[in-house]
Coordinates of C-alpha atoms in Angstrom, one line a residue:
Chain O
M1 CA 126.0 74.2 96.8
M2 CA 123.4 74.5 100.1
R3 CA 121.7 71.3 98.8
Y4 CA 125.1 69.6 98.8
V5 CA 126.0 70.8 102.1
A6 CA 122.7 69.8 103.7
K7 CA 122.7 66.5 102.3
K8 CA 126.3 65.8 103.4
L9 CA 125.2 67.0 106.9
A10 CA 122.6 64.6 107.2
G11 CA 124.8 61.8 106.6
L12 CA 127.0 63.3 109.0
A13 CA 124.6 63.3 111.3
A14 CA 123.5 59.7 111.0
T15 CA 127.2 58.3 110.8
V16 CA 127.6 60.1 114.2
L17 CA 124.6 58.5 115.6
V18 CA 125.3 55.1 114.3
V19 CA 128.8 55.1 115.6
S20 CA 128.3 56.2 119.0
F21 CA 126.0 53.9 119.4
L22 CA 128.0 51.3 118.2
V23 CA 130.5 52.1 120.8
F24 CA 128.1 52.4 123.2
A25 CA 127.0 48.9 122.8
A26 CA 130.4 47.6 122.6
F27 CA 131.3 49.1 126.0
A28 CA 127.5 47.9 127.2
V29 CA 127.8 44.1 126.3
I30 CA 131.4 43.4 127.7
P31 CA 131.2 41.0 130.7
G32 CA 132.0 42.8 134.1
D33 CA 129.6 45.1 136.1
P34 CA 130.5 48.6 136.8
A35 CA 128.8 48.8 139.8
T36 CA 130.5 45.7 141.5
S37 CA 134.0 47.0 140.3
M38 CA 133.3 50.7 141.9
L39 CA 131.8 48.8 145.1
G40 CA 135.0 46.3 145.3
T41 CA 134.4 42.6 146.0
Q42 CA 133.4 43.0 149.4
A43 CA 129.7 44.8 148.3
T44 CA 126.7 42.9 149.6
P45 CA 124.3 42.2 146.9
E46 CA 122.0 44.3 147.9
K47 CA 124.3 47.2 147.7
V48 CA 125.2 46.1 144.0
E49 CA 121.7 46.0 143.0
A50 CA 121.2 49.8 145.0
L51 CA 123.9 51.2 142.7
R52 CA 122.9 49.3 139.6
E53 CA 119.4 51.3 140.0
E54 CA 120.8 54.4 141.0
M55 CA 123.3 54.5 137.9
G56 CA 120.5 53.2 135.3
L57 CA 122.1 50.2 134.7
N58 CA 118.9 48.1 135.0
D59 CA 117.4 49.9 132.0
P60 CA 117.0 48.8 128.4
L61 CA 120.1 49.6 126.1
P62 CA 118.6 51.9 123.9
K63 CA 117.2 53.7 126.8
R64 CA 120.8 53.8 128.3
F65 CA 122.0 55.0 125.1
A66 CA 119.6 58.0 124.7
R67 CA 120.5 59.0 128.3
W68 CA 124.4 58.7 127.5
A69 CA 123.8 60.8 124.4
V70 CA 122.0 63.5 125.8
E71 CA 124.9 63.8 128.9
F72 CA 127.3 63.4 126.1
I73 CA 125.9 66.0 124.4
Q74 CA 125.6 68.3 127.4
G75 CA 129.4 67.6 128.2
D76 CA 128.8 65.3 130.8
F77 CA 131.1 62.0 130.0
G78 CA 130.4 60.4 132.9
T79 CA 132.4 59.5 135.9
S80 CA 135.6 57.9 135.9
Y81 CA 135.5 54.5 137.8
S82 CA 139.2 54.5 139.0
Y83 CA 139.5 58.3 139.6
Q84 CA 136.1 58.9 141.0
M85 CA 136.3 62.4 139.2
P86 CA 134.3 63.6 135.9
V87 CA 135.6 62.2 132.8
S88 CA 135.2 65.7 131.2
S89 CA 137.6 67.3 133.4
M90 CA 140.2 64.4 133.2
V91 CA 140.2 64.5 129.4
G92 CA 139.5 68.3 128.6
E93 CA 142.8 69.6 129.6
K94 CA 144.6 66.6 127.8
I95 CA 142.5 67.6 124.2
P96 CA 145.0 71.0 123.9
V97 CA 148.0 68.9 124.1
T98 CA 147.3 65.8 121.6
L99 CA 145.7 68.9 119.3
A100 CA 148.8 70.7 119.3
L101 CA 150.7 67.8 118.7
T102 CA 148.5 66.7 115.5
L103 CA 148.4 70.1 114.1
L104 CA 152.1 70.6 114.3
A105 CA 152.7 67.4 112.7
F106 CA 150.0 68.1 110.1
L107 CA 151.6 71.6 109.4
M108 CA 155.1 70.1 108.8
M109 CA 153.7 67.4 106.7
V110 CA 152.1 69.9 104.4
A111 CA 155.2 72.3 104.7
M112 CA 157.6 69.1 103.9
S113 CA 155.7 67.0 101.1
I114 CA 154.2 69.8 98.9
P115 CA 157.7 71.3 97.6
V116 CA 159.5 68.4 97.8
G117 CA 156.5 66.8 95.5
I118 CA 156.6 69.3 92.9
F119 CA 160.3 69.3 93.0
C120 CA 160.6 65.6 92.3
A121 CA 158.0 66.1 89.7
R122 CA 159.6 68.7 87.3
H123 CA 162.8 67.0 87.7
A124 CA 161.5 63.3 87.0
G125 CA 164.1 61.0 86.4
G126 CA 167.2 63.1 87.8
F127 CA 169.6 62.1 90.1
L128 CA 167.7 64.1 93.2
D129 CA 164.3 62.7 92.3
R130 CA 165.8 58.9 92.1
A131 CA 167.6 59.5 95.8
I132 CA 164.4 60.7 97.3
T133 CA 162.3 58.2 95.8
V134 CA 164.2 55.6 97.5
L135 CA 165.0 57.3 100.4
N136 CA 161.0 58.0 100.6
Q137 CA 160.3 54.0 100.3
V138 CA 162.7 53.6 103.3
I139 CA 161.1 56.2 105.6
M140 CA 157.6 55.0 105.0
A141 CA 159.1 51.5 106.3
I142 CA 160.1 53.5 109.7
P143 CA 157.6 52.8 112.5
P144 CA 157.0 56.6 114.0
F145 CA 158.1 55.3 117.3
F146 CA 161.1 53.9 116.0
S147 CA 161.9 57.3 114.2
G148 CA 161.1 58.9 117.5
I149 CA 163.7 56.9 119.6
L150 CA 166.2 57.8 116.6
I151 CA 165.2 61.3 117.1
T152 CA 165.7 60.9 120.8
L153 CA 168.9 59.5 120.4
L154 CA 170.4 62.2 117.7
F155 CA 168.8 65.4 118.6
G156 CA 168.3 64.7 122.4
L157 CA 171.1 62.6 123.5
I158 CA 173.9 63.3 121.1
L159 CA 173.2 66.9 119.8
H160 CA 171.5 68.0 123.2
W161 CA 169.0 70.4 121.4
F162 CA 166.3 69.1 123.7
T163 CA 165.9 67.3 127.1
P164 CA 164.4 63.8 126.6
G165 CA 161.4 63.2 128.8
G166 CA 161.7 67.2 129.7
Y167 CA 158.3 67.8 128.8
I168 CA 156.7 71.5 129.5
S169 CA 153.3 72.1 130.3
Y170 CA 151.7 74.5 127.8
T171 CA 150.3 76.6 130.8
Q172 CA 153.8 77.0 131.9
D173 CA 155.5 78.2 128.7
V174 CA 153.5 78.2 125.3
W175 CA 156.5 78.6 123.5
R176 CA 158.7 75.9 125.2
F177 CA 155.9 73.7 125.3
L178 CA 156.0 74.1 121.4
G179 CA 159.5 73.7 121.4
Y180 CA 159.5 70.5 122.8
M181 CA 156.7 69.3 120.4
V182 CA 158.7 69.9 117.6
F183 CA 160.6 66.6 117.7
P184 CA 157.6 64.2 118.3
A185 CA 155.8 66.0 115.4
F186 CA 158.7 65.5 113.1
A187 CA 158.7 61.9 114.0
I188 CA 154.8 61.8 113.2
A189 CA 155.0 64.1 110.2
L190 CA 158.1 62.1 108.5
P191 CA 156.2 59.1 107.2
K192 CA 153.4 60.7 106.0
A193 CA 155.2 63.6 104.3
A194 CA 156.8 60.6 102.1
M195 CA 153.4 59.0 101.4
A196 CA 152.6 62.8 100.1
V197 CA 155.6 63.0 98.2
K198 CA 155.2 60.0 96.3
L199 CA 151.3 60.9 95.7
L200 CA 151.9 64.4 94.1
R201 CA 154.7 63.3 92.4
S202 CA 152.9 60.8 90.4
S203 CA 149.7 63.0 90.2
V204 CA 151.4 65.8 89.0
L205 CA 153.3 63.3 86.3
S206 CA 150.0 61.9 85.0
E207 CA 148.3 65.4 84.7
M208 CA 151.3 66.3 82.8
K209 CA 150.5 63.9 80.2
L210 CA 146.8 65.3 79.6
D211 CA 145.5 67.2 76.6
Y212 CA 144.9 70.7 78.4
V213 CA 148.5 70.8 79.4
R214 CA 149.6 70.5 75.8
T215 CA 147.2 73.5 74.8
A216 CA 148.3 75.2 77.4
Y217 CA 152.3 75.0 75.9
S218 CA 151.1 75.8 72.6
R219 CA 149.7 79.0 73.6
G220 CA 153.5 79.7 74.5
N221 CA 153.3 79.1 78.3
R222 CA 156.3 78.2 80.1
T223 CA 156.8 74.9 82.1
K224 CA 156.5 77.0 85.2
S225 CA 153.3 78.8 84.5
V226 CA 151.6 75.4 83.3
L227 CA 152.8 73.7 86.2
Y228 CA 151.7 76.4 88.6
R229 CA 148.3 77.9 87.2
H230 CA 146.8 74.7 85.2
V231 CA 148.4 71.6 86.7
L232 CA 148.9 71.9 90.1
K233 CA 145.2 72.8 91.0
N234 CA 144.0 69.3 89.5
A235 CA 147.3 67.6 90.9
L236 CA 146.4 68.8 94.5
I237 CA 142.8 66.9 94.2
P238 CA 143.7 63.5 95.6
V239 CA 146.6 64.7 97.6
V240 CA 143.6 66.7 99.5
T241 CA 141.9 62.9 100.2
F242 CA 145.1 61.9 101.5
L243 CA 145.7 64.6 103.6
G244 CA 142.5 64.4 105.3
M245 CA 142.9 60.9 106.1
A246 CA 146.5 61.5 107.2
L247 CA 145.3 63.8 109.8
A248 CA 143.1 61.1 111.4
D249 CA 146.1 58.8 111.4
M250 CA 148.2 61.3 112.8
V251 CA 145.8 61.3 116.0
A252 CA 145.9 57.8 116.1
G253 CA 150.0 58.3 115.6
S254 CA 150.4 60.9 118.4
I255 CA 149.3 58.5 121.2
I256 CA 152.1 56.4 120.6
I257 CA 154.6 58.9 120.1
E258 CA 153.1 60.8 123.5
Q259 CA 154.7 57.7 125.2
V260 CA 157.9 57.6 123.4
F261 CA 158.5 61.6 124.3
N262 CA 157.1 61.2 127.9
I263 CA 153.9 63.5 126.8
P264 CA 150.8 63.5 129.0
G265 CA 148.2 63.8 126.4
L266 CA 145.3 61.8 125.4
G267 CA 147.3 58.8 124.7
R268 CA 148.5 58.6 128.4
I269 CA 145.1 58.6 129.9
L270 CA 143.9 56.4 126.9
L271 CA 146.4 53.8 127.7
T272 CA 146.1 53.7 131.6
S273 CA 142.5 53.5 131.5
I274 CA 142.6 50.6 129.2
S275 CA 144.6 48.8 131.4
N276 CA 142.4 50.0 134.5
R277 CA 139.4 48.9 132.4
D278 CA 137.9 52.5 133.2
Y279 CA 135.4 52.4 130.6
P280 CA 133.8 55.8 131.0
V281 CA 137.1 57.4 130.1
V282 CA 138.0 54.8 127.2
Q283 CA 134.5 55.1 125.7
A284 CA 134.6 59.4 125.8
I285 CA 138.0 59.5 124.4
I286 CA 137.2 57.0 121.5
V287 CA 133.7 59.1 120.6
C288 CA 135.6 61.9 120.7
I289 CA 138.4 60.9 118.3
A290 CA 135.6 59.2 116.1
F291 CA 133.5 62.5 116.0
L292 CA 137.0 64.2 114.9
V293 CA 137.4 61.5 112.1
I294 CA 134.1 62.1 110.8
F295 CA 134.5 65.9 110.7
V296 CA 137.6 65.9 109.0
N297 CA 136.2 63.5 106.3
F298 CA 133.5 66.0 106.2
A299 CA 135.3 68.8 105.6
V300 CA 137.6 66.9 103.1
D301 CA 134.5 66.6 101.1
L302 CA 133.4 70.1 101.2
I303 CA 137.1 71.3 100.1
Y304 CA 137.0 68.7 97.5
K305 CA 133.9 70.4 96.2
L306 CA 135.6 74.0 96.2
V307 CA 138.7 72.6 94.6
D308 CA 136.9 70.4 91.9
P309 CA 133.8 71.9 90.5
R310 CA 133.4 69.0 88.3
I311 CA 132.4 67.0 91.4
T312 CA 128.3 67.1 91.2
L313 CA 125.5 66.5 93.6
D314 CA 125.5 63.0 93.8
Chain A
M1 CA 158.1 47.9 74.5
K2 CA 160.8 46.1 76.2
R3 CA 159.6 44.9 79.5
K4 CA 161.5 46.9 82.1
T5 CA 162.6 44.5 84.9
N6 CA 160.4 44.8 88.1
K7 CA 163.1 46.0 90.6
N8 CA 160.3 46.2 93.6
L9 CA 159.3 42.8 93.2
I10 CA 163.0 41.2 93.1
L11 CA 164.3 43.4 95.7
G12 CA 161.0 43.0 97.8
G13 CA 160.8 39.3 97.5
L14 CA 164.5 38.7 98.3
L15 CA 164.2 41.0 101.6
V16 CA 161.5 39.0 102.6
G17 CA 162.9 35.4 101.3
I18 CA 165.9 36.3 103.8
M19 CA 163.8 37.5 106.7
L20 CA 161.4 34.5 106.3
C21 CA 164.7 32.2 106.2
M22 CA 166.0 34.2 109.5
I23 CA 162.9 33.8 111.0
A24 CA 162.3 30.2 110.3
V25 CA 166.0 29.3 111.3
G26 CA 165.2 31.3 114.9
F27 CA 162.2 29.2 115.2
F28 CA 164.4 26.0 115.5
W29 CA 167.7 27.2 116.8
T30 CA 168.8 30.5 118.0
P31 CA 172.7 31.0 119.2
Y32 CA 171.6 31.4 122.9
D33 CA 168.4 30.8 124.7
P34 CA 166.6 33.8 124.0
E35 CA 165.0 33.8 127.7
A36 CA 168.2 32.9 129.4
M37 CA 169.8 36.1 131.7
D38 CA 173.1 36.6 132.3
S39 CA 174.1 39.0 134.6
A40 CA 177.9 39.4 133.5
D41 CA 177.0 40.1 129.9
K42 CA 174.5 43.2 130.9
L43 CA 174.6 45.4 128.0
A44 CA 177.2 44.1 126.6
G45 CA 178.2 45.4 123.3
V46 CA 178.7 43.9 119.8
S47 CA 181.3 40.8 119.8
F48 CA 181.8 37.5 118.1
S49 CA 179.9 35.8 121.1
H50 CA 177.0 38.0 121.3
L51 CA 176.6 39.3 117.4
M52 CA 174.1 42.3 118.6
G53 CA 175.2 42.5 122.1
C54 CA 173.1 41.7 125.0
D55 CA 170.2 43.6 126.9
N56 CA 169.8 45.0 130.6
F57 CA 169.4 41.4 131.6
G58 CA 172.4 39.7 129.6
R59 CA 169.8 38.2 127.1
D60 CA 171.6 37.9 123.9
I61 CA 170.1 40.5 121.4
F62 CA 170.3 38.6 117.9
S63 CA 168.8 35.7 119.6
R64 CA 165.9 37.6 120.7
V65 CA 165.6 39.4 117.5
L66 CA 165.1 36.2 115.5
K67 CA 162.7 35.2 118.4
G68 CA 160.5 38.6 118.1
S69 CA 160.4 38.7 114.4
G70 CA 158.9 35.4 114.4
T71 CA 156.4 36.7 117.0
T72 CA 155.9 39.7 114.9
L73 CA 155.5 37.6 112.1
F74 CA 152.8 35.2 113.8
V75 CA 150.7 38.0 115.1
A76 CA 150.7 39.6 111.1
V77 CA 150.0 36.1 109.5
G78 CA 147.1 35.6 111.6
T79 CA 146.0 38.9 111.3
V80 CA 146.0 39.0 107.8
L81 CA 144.4 35.7 107.6
I82 CA 141.1 36.7 109.8
G83 CA 141.1 40.2 107.8
A84 CA 141.2 38.8 104.1
F85 CA 138.9 35.8 105.0
F86 CA 136.2 37.7 106.3
G87 CA 136.9 40.9 104.1
M88 CA 136.5 38.7 101.3
L89 CA 133.3 37.3 102.2
I90 CA 131.9 40.6 103.2
G91 CA 133.1 42.0 99.9
A92 CA 132.1 38.9 97.8
F93 CA 128.4 39.2 99.0
T94 CA 128.0 43.1 99.1
G95 CA 129.3 43.2 95.8
Y96 CA 127.8 40.5 94.0
F97 CA 124.2 41.2 95.4
G98 CA 124.1 45.0 96.1
G99 CA 121.0 46.2 97.6
I100 CA 120.2 47.6 101.1
A101 CA 122.2 45.3 102.7
D102 CA 125.3 46.6 100.7
E103 CA 124.3 50.3 101.3
I104 CA 124.1 49.7 105.2
L105 CA 127.2 47.8 105.6
M106 CA 129.2 49.6 103.5
R107 CA 128.4 53.0 105.2
V108 CA 129.5 51.2 108.3
N109 CA 132.6 50.0 106.4
D110 CA 133.2 53.9 105.3
V111 CA 133.5 54.8 108.8
L112 CA 135.7 52.0 110.1
F113 CA 138.0 52.2 107.0
A114 CA 138.4 56.1 107.9
F115 CA 139.1 55.2 111.6
P116 CA 142.7 54.7 112.2
S117 CA 143.2 50.9 112.4
I118 CA 145.4 51.2 115.4
L119 CA 142.6 52.7 117.8
L120 CA 139.9 50.7 116.4
A121 CA 142.4 47.8 117.5
L122 CA 142.6 49.3 120.7
V123 CA 139.2 49.7 121.4
F124 CA 138.9 45.8 120.7
I125 CA 141.9 45.3 123.1
S126 CA 140.0 47.2 125.9
L127 CA 136.8 45.0 125.6
L128 CA 139.3 41.8 125.1
G129 CA 142.4 42.3 127.3
S130 CA 145.8 42.2 126.1
G131 CA 148.0 39.5 124.8
T132 CA 149.1 37.8 121.9
Y133 CA 145.9 36.0 120.7
N134 CA 143.6 39.0 121.6
V135 CA 146.0 41.3 119.5
I136 CA 145.6 39.1 116.5
I137 CA 141.7 39.3 117.3
A138 CA 141.7 42.9 117.5
L139 CA 144.0 43.6 114.3
G140 CA 142.6 41.4 112.3
I141 CA 138.7 42.8 113.0
A142 CA 140.4 46.3 112.4
F143 CA 141.8 45.0 108.9
I144 CA 138.4 43.7 107.7
P145 CA 137.0 46.7 106.5
S146 CA 139.9 47.5 104.0
F147 CA 139.9 44.2 102.4
A148 CA 136.1 44.0 102.2
R149 CA 136.2 47.2 100.2
I150 CA 138.9 45.9 97.8
V151 CA 137.0 42.9 97.1
R152 CA 133.7 44.4 96.9
S153 CA 135.0 46.8 94.0
E154 CA 136.6 43.8 91.9
F155 CA 133.0 41.9 92.3
I156 CA 131.3 44.9 91.3
R157 CA 133.7 45.2 88.0
C158 CA 133.3 41.5 87.4
R159 CA 129.9 40.6 87.9
D160 CA 128.6 42.0 84.5
M161 CA 131.2 41.0 82.5
D162 CA 130.4 38.3 79.4
Y163 CA 132.1 35.1 80.8
I164 CA 129.6 36.0 84.0
K165 CA 126.6 35.8 81.9
S166 CA 127.6 33.1 80.0
A167 CA 128.3 31.2 83.1
R168 CA 124.5 32.4 84.6
L169 CA 122.9 31.1 81.4
M170 CA 124.6 27.7 81.7
G171 CA 122.9 27.6 85.3
A172 CA 125.4 28.2 87.5
G173 CA 124.4 28.8 90.7
S174 CA 125.4 32.4 92.6
L175 CA 127.8 30.9 95.2
R176 CA 129.3 29.1 92.5
I177 CA 129.9 32.0 90.4
M178 CA 131.3 34.0 92.9
F179 CA 133.7 31.5 94.3
V180 CA 134.7 29.5 91.4
H181 CA 134.4 32.3 88.6
I182 CA 135.1 35.8 90.0
L183 CA 137.1 35.0 92.7
P184 CA 140.3 33.9 91.2
N185 CA 140.3 36.8 88.9
T186 CA 140.3 39.0 91.9
V187 CA 143.6 37.2 93.0
P188 CA 146.4 39.8 91.5
V189 CA 144.7 42.9 93.4
L190 CA 144.0 40.9 96.3
L191 CA 147.9 39.5 96.4
S192 CA 148.8 43.0 96.2
A193 CA 146.4 44.0 99.1
V194 CA 147.4 40.8 101.5
M195 CA 151.2 42.1 101.2
I196 CA 150.3 45.7 102.4
G197 CA 148.0 44.1 105.0
F198 CA 151.6 42.5 106.3
N199 CA 153.3 45.8 106.2
N200 CA 150.6 47.5 107.9
A201 CA 150.0 44.5 110.8
V202 CA 153.9 44.2 111.3
L203 CA 154.0 48.1 112.3
A204 CA 150.7 47.8 114.0
E205 CA 152.1 44.9 116.1
A206 CA 155.2 46.5 116.9
G207 CA 153.2 49.8 117.9
M208 CA 150.7 47.8 120.4
S209 CA 153.7 45.5 122.0
Y210 CA 155.8 48.7 122.0
L211 CA 152.7 50.5 124.2
G212 CA 153.0 47.2 126.4
I213 CA 149.2 45.8 125.4
G214 CA 150.5 43.4 122.8
V215 CA 152.9 40.5 123.4
Q216 CA 153.5 40.0 127.4
P217 CA 156.8 39.4 128.6
P218 CA 159.2 37.3 128.7
D219 CA 158.0 36.7 125.1
A220 CA 160.4 38.5 122.9
S221 CA 158.9 41.0 120.1
L222 CA 160.4 43.8 118.5
G223 CA 157.9 46.2 119.3
R224 CA 158.7 45.3 123.0
M225 CA 162.3 45.1 122.7
L226 CA 162.2 48.8 121.5
S227 CA 160.0 49.9 124.5
E228 CA 162.4 48.0 126.9
A229 CA 165.4 49.4 125.0
Q230 CA 164.5 53.0 125.3
T231 CA 165.7 53.7 128.7
Y232 CA 169.1 52.3 127.9
L233 CA 169.4 54.6 124.8
F234 CA 172.5 56.0 125.7
S235 CA 174.4 53.3 127.2
A236 CA 173.6 51.1 124.6
P237 CA 172.2 52.3 121.2
G238 CA 172.5 48.9 119.6
Y239 CA 169.9 47.5 122.0
A240 CA 167.1 49.8 120.2
L241 CA 168.9 49.9 116.7
F242 CA 169.3 46.4 115.9
P243 CA 165.3 45.6 116.7
G244 CA 164.3 48.6 115.0
I245 CA 166.4 47.8 111.8
T246 CA 165.0 44.4 111.7
L247 CA 161.6 45.8 111.9
I248 CA 162.4 48.3 108.9
L249 CA 164.0 45.6 106.7
L250 CA 160.9 43.3 107.3
V251 CA 158.2 46.4 106.5
L252 CA 160.3 47.3 103.7
G253 CA 160.2 44.0 102.0
F254 CA 156.6 43.7 102.0
S255 CA 156.1 47.3 100.8
M256 CA 158.2 46.8 98.1
L257 CA 156.8 43.4 97.4
A258 CA 153.5 44.9 97.2
E259 CA 154.3 47.4 95.1
G260 CA 156.2 45.4 92.6
I261 CA 152.6 42.6 92.4
R262 CA 151.1 46.0 91.8
E263 CA 153.2 47.1 88.6
Q264 CA 153.2 43.8 87.3
N265 CA 149.4 43.9 87.1
Q266 CA 149.5 47.2 85.5
S267 CA 152.0 45.9 82.9
G268 CA 149.7 42.7 82.7
Q269 CA 146.7 44.4 81.5
G270 CA 148.8 47.5 79.7

C-alpha cells in the first residue's frame, strides 16, 4: 500500500507541475503587456521598460515560471492588475463560499442518489422505477442555471421560502448563510444526482446477475442481506469514480450558479477578472481549481484501492 | 429473441428532427424580426399574435427562440466538428502507434479530461476574448480530450485484429490502414460520442452565453435570453420558461439519440 501511495504521489507531483506550467505558459504568451496595462496608455516607453525590468518580465520563461511557482507555494499569488491588491487576499475570502456551496451540493447529491438508486434497482421494472427513469432522463437535460431559475421562481417568488438575491455572508450568520445556500446547492446537485441514480441502478443490476450472488442466495440469504452485504460494496465502485468526477464538475457548476443566485464567490471574481483581463487573478483561480481537481482524482484512486482489493499496484 | 424497439433512438430522432426543422424554418423566416423592438408590447403575455409573448424590449420571444436555437446549434456544430476532428487525429495516431508520444499525450489528456470543460473553455475565452467564434474555438479545444480518448481506445482494440494484419501483409501503409481500414469501424462508437458531444456543447454554450461571455447582443441565444429574462421572472415567467424548455428539448433529444445509438450498437454485437 505504501508503495502504491508513493507511486501515485510521484505521479501527482508531476501532473501538478505540468499543469501549472501549461497554465503559466498560456497566460505568458498572450498578446498584451501587463506593464503597459498597469501604467495606462500615457506611459513613456522608458517607464514601461523600467516596470518590465522590475516585474521581471524580461527574464526567460522557465525562470519566470520558477519564480512564480516558488511564490505560489509561499502563498503569494501576485498582485491584481485592476485592483492593485494581493490576489491571495481577494481569492482567499471567496474560497469558503464556493467550497461550502460545492460540498453542500455534493452531500445533497449523495444523500439523494444512493437511496433512490438502490430503490430503483430493487424494484427494477416496476411502475415507480420506470417513472423515476423517465424523470431522470428529463432532469439530466435541464441545465443547472435553468433549474436555478426555476427554483428561484418556485421557492423564492411563489412560496417565499427564501429571498432571491438576499445572500447573507457566512461571517454574519452561518446558519442563515447555509439556509440560503441550500437552494443553489440543490440546483447543482439535481442533474448529477440523476446521473448517479442511473449509474448505481445499472451497476447493482449487473452485479446481481453474477455467480457469487447466486451462491449467496443458495446459502439461504434473503434479498436484503445479499444486496447490502454482498452486492452493494461491488456496485459502488464505478459510482465512486463518478462521484469524484462529479465533485470536480460541481466546482465549475457553482461558478455559473453563483451568478443565478447572486452569490459573491470565486465565480464572480473569475468572471469579472476575465472581462477585465486581470490575468494574475484568473491564473490563480484556475491553478487552484486545477489542483483541487487533481487532488480529488488522487483521493478517488486511493478510495478505489481501499474499496476494491482486486486493484493491483500497476 | 425478439428484437425490442429502440424507444430512445426513435423518440430522440423525432425530437431532434422536429427541433432541426424549426431551426431551419427560423433560419429563413420568423413571424417577426427577432431584433425589432416595439414599446407597446413590452413583456406582453401569450397571445395569438405573439405565441410566446414579448420580452422587455417588446421583441417577439417566439422569433427570438427560433433564431436563438439556431445560434446555439451553430455553436454546437462548430464545437463538435473541431473536437471530433482533432480528437480523432490525436486518438488515431496515439492509439495506432503507441510509444512515448502516446504516454505523454495521454497524461496531458487525462488531466484535461478530468478538468471541467466549461472551466477549460473559460481559460481559452480569457485568452481569446469573448464572442461567438471564440466560444466555438474555446469549447472545441475543450472537447478534444474526450474524443481523443474514445478514438484511441477503439484504435487499440482494432490494431491487432486479423483483418488489419492481413491488410498489413498485403502491403498497405500505416496511413491507409488507419483511415481506410480502422476508421470506418469506429463510426458507431464515434457517432454516439458525437451525439453526447452535441448534448454537452449545447449545455456549455447556453451556460457561457448566460454568463455573458458567449454570443454578444443583439444576437439571440437561448442562454443569453435566460439571463435577460431573470430580472422579469415574476412579472413575465414565460420569458424565461420558453427558451428554457426549448433548451431542455434540444438537450433531451441529443441525449436520447446518443443512448439509442449505444443500445443499437450493443444489440448489434450481442
